[in-house]
PDB file of C-alpha atoms in Angstrom:
ATOM      1  CA  UNK A   1      -7.863  18.003 -10.079  1.00 85.00           C
ATOM      2  CA  UNK A   2      -5.928  19.802 -12.767  1.00 83.00           C
ATOM      3  CA  UNK A   3      -5.880  23.613 -12.658  1.00 80.00           C
ATOM      4  CA  UNK A   4      -3.182  23.710 -15.358  1.00 81.00           C
ATOM      5  CA  UNK A   5      -5.297  21.603 -17.725  1.00 84.00           C
ATOM      6  CA  UNK A   6      -2.431  19.408 -18.967  1.00 85.00           C
ATOM      7  CA  UNK A   7      -3.819  16.128 -17.622  1.00 87.00           C
ATOM      8  CA  UNK A   8      -7.271  16.921 -19.004  1.00 88.00           C
ATOM      9  CA  UNK A   9      -5.739  17.539 -22.459  1.00 88.00           C
ATOM     10  CA  UNK A  10      -3.814  14.261 -22.284  1.00 87.00           C
ATOM     11  CA  UNK A  11      -6.842  12.243 -21.156  1.00 86.00           C
ATOM     12  CA  UNK A  12      -9.065  13.787 -23.860  1.00 89.00           C
ATOM     13  CA  UNK A  13      -6.504  13.316 -26.641  1.00 85.00           C
ATOM     14  CA  UNK A  14      -7.257  11.088 -29.627  1.00 80.00           C
ATOM     15  CA  UNK A  15      -4.640   8.576 -28.505  1.00 80.00           C
ATOM     16  CA  UNK A  16      -5.997   8.171 -24.985  1.00 80.00           C
ATOM     17  CA  UNK A  17      -9.696   9.013 -24.608  1.00 84.00           C
ATOM     18  CA  UNK A  18      -9.641   8.196 -20.916  1.00 85.00           C
ATOM     19  CA  UNK A  19     -13.018   8.796 -19.251  1.00 86.00           C
ATOM     20  CA  UNK A  20     -12.824  11.013 -16.189  1.00 86.00           C
ATOM     21  CA  UNK A  21     -14.782  13.359 -13.992  1.00 89.00           C
ATOM     22  CA  UNK A  22     -12.976  16.609 -13.302  1.00 89.00           C
ATOM     23  CA  UNK A  23     -12.750  18.123  -9.831  1.00 89.00           C
ATOM     24  CA  UNK A  24     -12.573  21.908  -9.962  1.00 88.00           C
ATOM     25  CA  UNK A  25     -12.270  22.744  -6.265  1.00 88.00           C
ATOM     26  CA  UNK A  26      -9.306  21.522  -4.209  1.00 86.00           C
ATOM     27  CA  UNK A  27     -11.630  21.174  -1.181  1.00 90.00           C
ATOM     28  CA  UNK A  28     -13.355  18.280  -2.989  1.00 92.00           C
ATOM     29  CA  UNK A  29     -10.141  16.230  -3.085  1.00 91.00           C
ATOM     30  CA  UNK A  30     -10.450  15.050   0.539  1.00 92.00           C
ATOM     31  CA  UNK A  31     -13.997  13.790  -0.095  1.00 93.00           C
ATOM     32  CA  UNK A  32     -12.875  11.161  -2.621  1.00 92.00           C
ATOM     33  CA  UNK A  33     -13.011   7.722  -1.001  1.00 90.00           C
ATOM     34  CA  UNK A  34     -12.574   5.255  -3.857  1.00 88.00           C
ATOM     35  CA  UNK A  35     -11.461   5.015  -7.459  1.00 89.00           C
ATOM     36  CA  UNK A  36      -8.504   6.855  -8.932  1.00 91.00           C
ATOM     37  CA  UNK A  37      -7.781  10.532  -8.325  1.00 91.00           C
ATOM     38  CA  UNK A  38      -5.147  12.211 -10.491  1.00 91.00           C
ATOM     39  CA  UNK A  39      -3.725  15.563  -9.457  1.00 88.00           C
ATOM     40  CA  UNK A  40      -2.185  17.418 -12.372  1.00 83.00           C
ATOM     41  CA  UNK A  41       1.311  18.625 -13.005  1.00 66.00           C
ATOM     42  CA  UNK A  42       0.434  22.195 -12.030  1.00 66.00           C
ATOM     43  CA  UNK A  43      -1.513  21.944  -8.781  1.00 60.00           C
ATOM     44  CA  UNK A  44      -1.987  25.716  -8.947  1.00 61.00           C
ATOM     45  CA  UNK A  45      -1.840  28.317  -6.201  1.00 66.00           C
ATOM     46  CA  UNK A  46       0.902  29.244  -3.795  1.00 73.00           C
ATOM     47  CA  UNK A  47       2.787  27.123  -1.296  1.00 73.00           C
ATOM     48  CA  UNK A  48      -0.106  26.985   1.204  1.00 77.00           C
ATOM     49  CA  UNK A  49      -2.596  25.959  -1.496  1.00 78.00           C
ATOM     50  CA  UNK A  50      -0.281  23.229  -2.778  1.00 77.00           C
ATOM     51  CA  UNK A  51       0.334  21.957   0.747  1.00 77.00           C
ATOM     52  CA  UNK A  52      -3.444  21.872   1.343  1.00 82.00           C
ATOM     53  CA  UNK A  53      -3.815  19.962  -1.950  1.00 84.00           C
ATOM     54  CA  UNK A  54      -1.267  17.365  -0.842  1.00 84.00           C
ATOM     55  CA  UNK A  55      -2.844  17.021   2.606  1.00 85.00           C
ATOM     56  CA  UNK A  56      -6.245  16.579   0.963  1.00 89.00           C
ATOM     57  CA  UNK A  57      -4.742  13.978  -1.383  1.00 90.00           C
ATOM     58  CA  UNK A  58      -3.416  12.092   1.649  1.00 89.00           C
ATOM     59  CA  UNK A  59      -6.892  12.191   3.210  1.00 91.00           C
ATOM     60  CA  UNK A  60      -8.425  10.782   0.012  1.00 93.00           C
ATOM     61  CA  UNK A  61      -5.836   7.974   0.039  1.00 92.00           C
ATOM     62  CA  UNK A  62      -6.537   7.342   3.720  1.00 92.00           C
ATOM     63  CA  UNK A  63     -10.228   7.095   2.775  1.00 93.00           C
ATOM     64  CA  UNK A  64      -9.391   4.324   0.287  1.00 93.00           C
ATOM     65  CA  UNK A  65      -8.691   6.064  -3.048  1.00 93.00           C
ATOM     66  CA  UNK A  66      -5.656   5.633  -5.259  1.00 93.00           C
ATOM     67  CA  UNK A  67      -4.233   9.142  -5.573  1.00 93.00           C
ATOM     68  CA  UNK A  68      -1.557   9.905  -8.160  1.00 91.00           C
ATOM     69  CA  UNK A  69       0.121  13.319  -7.977  1.00 88.00           C
ATOM     70  CA  UNK A  70       1.922  13.877 -11.283  1.00 82.00           C
ATOM     71  CA  UNK A  71       4.424  16.395  -9.957  1.00 71.00           C
ATOM     72  CA  UNK A  72       6.819  16.878  -7.138  1.00 54.00           C
ATOM     73  CA  UNK A  73       7.201  20.632  -6.765  1.00 51.00           C
ATOM     74  CA  UNK A  74       9.397  21.893  -3.948  1.00 53.00           C
ATOM     75  CA  UNK A  75       6.329  23.364  -2.234  1.00 45.00           C
ATOM     76  CA  UNK A  76       5.174  19.773  -1.577  1.00 48.00           C
ATOM     77  CA  UNK A  77       8.360  18.742   0.177  1.00 56.00           C
ATOM     78  CA  UNK A  78       6.680  17.545   3.369  1.00 58.00           C
ATOM     79  CA  UNK A  79       4.826  14.344   2.577  1.00 67.00           C
ATOM     80  CA  UNK A  80       2.482  12.362   4.850  1.00 65.00           C
ATOM     81  CA  UNK A  81       4.284  10.041   7.207  1.00 62.00           C
ATOM     82  CA  UNK A  82       7.636  11.765   6.786  1.00 59.00           C
ATOM     83  CA  UNK A  83       9.490  13.549   9.583  1.00 51.00           C
ATOM     84  CA  UNK A  84       8.336  17.157   9.773  1.00 53.00           C
ATOM     85  CA  UNK A  85       4.884  16.541   8.328  1.00 55.00           C
ATOM     86  CA  UNK A  86       2.198  18.606  10.057  1.00 54.00           C
ATOM     87  CA  UNK A  87      -0.450  15.945   9.549  1.00 52.00           C
ATOM     88  CA  UNK A  88      -0.410  12.190   9.241  1.00 48.00           C
ATOM     89  CA  UNK A  89       2.761  11.994  11.348  1.00 50.00           C
ATOM     90  CA  UNK A  90       3.704   8.357  11.992  1.00 51.00           C
ATOM     91  CA  UNK A  91       2.855   6.887  15.382  1.00 57.00           C
ATOM     92  CA  UNK A  92       1.020   3.799  16.653  1.00 61.00           C
ATOM     93  CA  UNK A  93      -2.294   5.139  15.309  1.00 65.00           C
ATOM     94  CA  UNK A  94      -0.984   6.098  11.867  1.00 67.00           C
ATOM     95  CA  UNK A  95      -3.176   4.716   9.095  1.00 83.00           C
ATOM     96  CA  UNK A  96      -0.098   4.375   6.855  1.00 86.00           C
ATOM     97  CA  UNK A  97       0.944   0.759   6.447  1.00 87.00           C
ATOM     98  CA  UNK A  98       4.020   1.334   4.282  1.00 87.00           C
ATOM     99  CA  UNK A  99       6.037   4.157   2.714  1.00 85.00           C
ATOM    100  CA  UNK A 100       8.304   3.660  -0.302  1.00 84.00           C
ATOM    101  CA  UNK A 101      10.833   6.158  -1.566  1.00 80.00           C
ATOM    102  CA  UNK A 102      12.435   5.401  -4.906  1.00 77.00           C
ATOM    103  CA  UNK A 103      14.775   6.938  -7.427  1.00 73.00           C
ATOM    104  CA  UNK A 104      13.556   7.485 -10.964  1.00 70.00           C
ATOM    105  CA  UNK A 105      14.694   4.034 -12.082  1.00 70.00           C
ATOM    106  CA  UNK A 106      11.623   2.569 -10.330  1.00 73.00           C
ATOM    107  CA  UNK A 107       9.939   2.655 -13.728  1.00 70.00           C
ATOM    108  CA  UNK A 108      12.178  -0.227 -14.862  1.00 70.00           C
ATOM    109  CA  UNK A 109      10.330  -2.420 -12.342  1.00 72.00           C
ATOM    110  CA  UNK A 110       7.134  -1.945 -14.319  1.00 71.00           C
ATOM    111  CA  UNK A 111       8.829  -2.629 -17.647  1.00 68.00           C
ATOM    112  CA  UNK A 112      12.505  -2.278 -18.596  1.00 68.00           C
ATOM    113  CA  UNK A 113      11.495  -0.446 -21.804  1.00 65.00           C
ATOM    114  CA  UNK A 114      10.076   2.418 -19.722  1.00 66.00           C
ATOM    115  CA  UNK A 115      13.588   3.755 -19.168  1.00 63.00           C
ATOM    116  CA  UNK A 116      13.066   6.226 -22.026  1.00 59.00           C
ATOM    117  CA  UNK A 117      11.002   8.190 -19.512  1.00 61.00           C
ATOM    118  CA  UNK A 118      13.930   8.636 -17.164  1.00 60.00           C
ATOM    119  CA  UNK A 119      14.254  12.360 -16.657  1.00 55.00           C
ATOM    120  CA  UNK A 120      17.421  14.198 -17.624  1.00 55.00           C
ATOM    121  CA  UNK A 121      19.963  14.422 -14.797  1.00 52.00           C
ATOM    122  CA  UNK A 122      18.792  17.875 -13.703  1.00 46.00           C
ATOM    123  CA  UNK A 123      15.283  16.478 -12.953  1.00 47.00           C
ATOM    124  CA  UNK A 124      16.320  13.132 -11.482  1.00 47.00           C
ATOM    125  CA  UNK A 125      16.871  14.608  -8.045  1.00 46.00           C
ATOM    126  CA  UNK A 126      13.955  16.147  -6.250  1.00 45.00           C
ATOM    127  CA  UNK A 127      14.959  16.178  -2.615  1.00 50.00           C
ATOM    128  CA  UNK A 128      16.675  12.892  -3.473  1.00 57.00           C
ATOM    129  CA  UNK A 129      13.547  11.000  -4.564  1.00 69.00           C
ATOM    130  CA  UNK A 130      11.550  10.756  -7.778  1.00 74.00           C
ATOM    131  CA  UNK A 131       8.856   8.514  -6.306  1.00 78.00           C
ATOM    132  CA  UNK A 132       6.994   8.556  -3.002  1.00 83.00           C
ATOM    133  CA  UNK A 133       4.302   5.998  -2.289  1.00 87.00           C
ATOM    134  CA  UNK A 134       2.292   5.654   0.906  1.00 89.00           C
ATOM    135  CA  UNK A 135       0.019   2.653   1.306  1.00 91.00           C
ATOM    136  CA  UNK A 136      -2.771   3.109   3.859  1.00 91.00           C
ATOM    137  CA  UNK A 137      -4.487   0.534   6.061  1.00 90.00           C
ATOM    138  CA  UNK A 138      -7.701   1.285   4.129  1.00 90.00           C
ATOM    139  CA  UNK A 139      -6.082  -0.015   0.929  1.00 91.00           C
ATOM    140  CA  UNK A 140      -5.737   3.502  -0.458  1.00 92.00           C
ATOM    141  CA  UNK A 141      -2.436   4.722  -1.845  1.00 92.00           C
ATOM    142  CA  UNK A 142      -0.809   8.085  -2.416  1.00 91.00           C
ATOM    143  CA  UNK A 143       1.811   8.215  -5.170  1.00 89.00           C
ATOM    144  CA  UNK A 144       3.734  11.431  -5.781  1.00 86.00           C
ATOM    145  CA  UNK A 145       6.172  11.440  -8.686  1.00 82.00           C
ATOM    146  CA  UNK A 146       8.128  13.815 -10.879  1.00 77.00           C
ATOM    147  CA  UNK A 147       8.347  11.384 -13.815  1.00 77.00           C
ATOM    148  CA  UNK A 148       7.376  13.257 -17.003  1.00 77.00           C
ATOM    149  CA  UNK A 149       4.261  11.257 -17.844  1.00 80.00           C
ATOM    150  CA  UNK A 150       2.113  14.129 -19.071  1.00 83.00           C
ATOM    151  CA  UNK A 151       4.991  16.031 -20.684  1.00 81.00           C
ATOM    152  CA  UNK A 152       5.808  12.932 -22.774  1.00 79.00           C
ATOM    153  CA  UNK A 153       2.204  11.759 -23.300  1.00 84.00           C
ATOM    154  CA  UNK A 154       2.017  12.607 -27.030  1.00 85.00           C
ATOM    155  CA  UNK A 155       5.621  11.691 -27.885  1.00 82.00           C
ATOM    156  CA  UNK A 156       5.569   7.999 -27.033  1.00 80.00           C
ATOM    157  CA  UNK A 157       3.176   5.290 -25.838  1.00 82.00           C
ATOM    158  CA  UNK A 158       5.447   4.617 -22.852  1.00 80.00           C
ATOM    159  CA  UNK A 159       3.918   7.252 -20.528  1.00 82.00           C
ATOM    160  CA  UNK A 160       0.442   5.949 -21.287  1.00 84.00           C
ATOM    161  CA  UNK A 161       1.465   2.357 -20.515  1.00 82.00           C
ATOM    162  CA  UNK A 162       3.202   3.460 -17.328  1.00 81.00           C
ATOM    163  CA  UNK A 163       0.105   5.393 -16.274  1.00 84.00           C
ATOM    164  CA  UNK A 164      -1.978   2.250 -16.900  1.00 84.00           C
ATOM    165  CA  UNK A 165       0.437   0.242 -14.744  1.00 80.00           C
ATOM    166  CA  UNK A 166       0.151   2.845 -11.981  1.00 79.00           C
ATOM    167  CA  UNK A 167      -3.613   2.744 -11.785  1.00 80.00           C
ATOM    168  CA  UNK A 168      -4.133  -1.008 -12.267  1.00 80.00           C
ATOM    169  CA  UNK A 169      -1.338  -2.705 -10.357  1.00 71.00           C
ATOM    170  CA  UNK A 170      -1.531  -3.881  -6.809  1.00 58.00           C
ATOM    171  CA  UNK A 171       1.018  -2.595  -4.293  1.00 56.00           C
ATOM    172  CA  UNK A 172       4.303  -4.440  -3.863  1.00 53.00           C
ATOM    173  CA  UNK A 173       4.343  -6.988  -0.998  1.00 45.00           C
TER     174      UNK A 173
END
């Protein structure tokens, strides 16, 4: 789902040629139950639309998909499983197995050379975290990050390798 078109351009570029099927309607997001779902840098719409997009992304992850949201706009500040979330609030029936919050240096865990992607200081803090990952009992995961993968896609191979690591690795124990 990429209303801004930046992810589509990156995936279709000569250097990537990543096969994908585009979702044009944010209501379709919650119906995804396997595979990888990428939500673009500009999720489009106002605060309510973006919140609905994130809630739908959490539903897709709960259904078993790997969902990667390549942005962390302030309108998505309430994430599933976090205090204040309207839906997916943690309790004994919560389908979330684990939540990880990380600073931007998480990328060094994938490969120490990825540090060239570290955002400038003014982007390193987004409500204190650059990385949110929820792992669901179904095996699905929701990753929300403000790392500049798409913005840096053409400038270096690092964002492409990091993206590959995101979609192929297994969750941390």
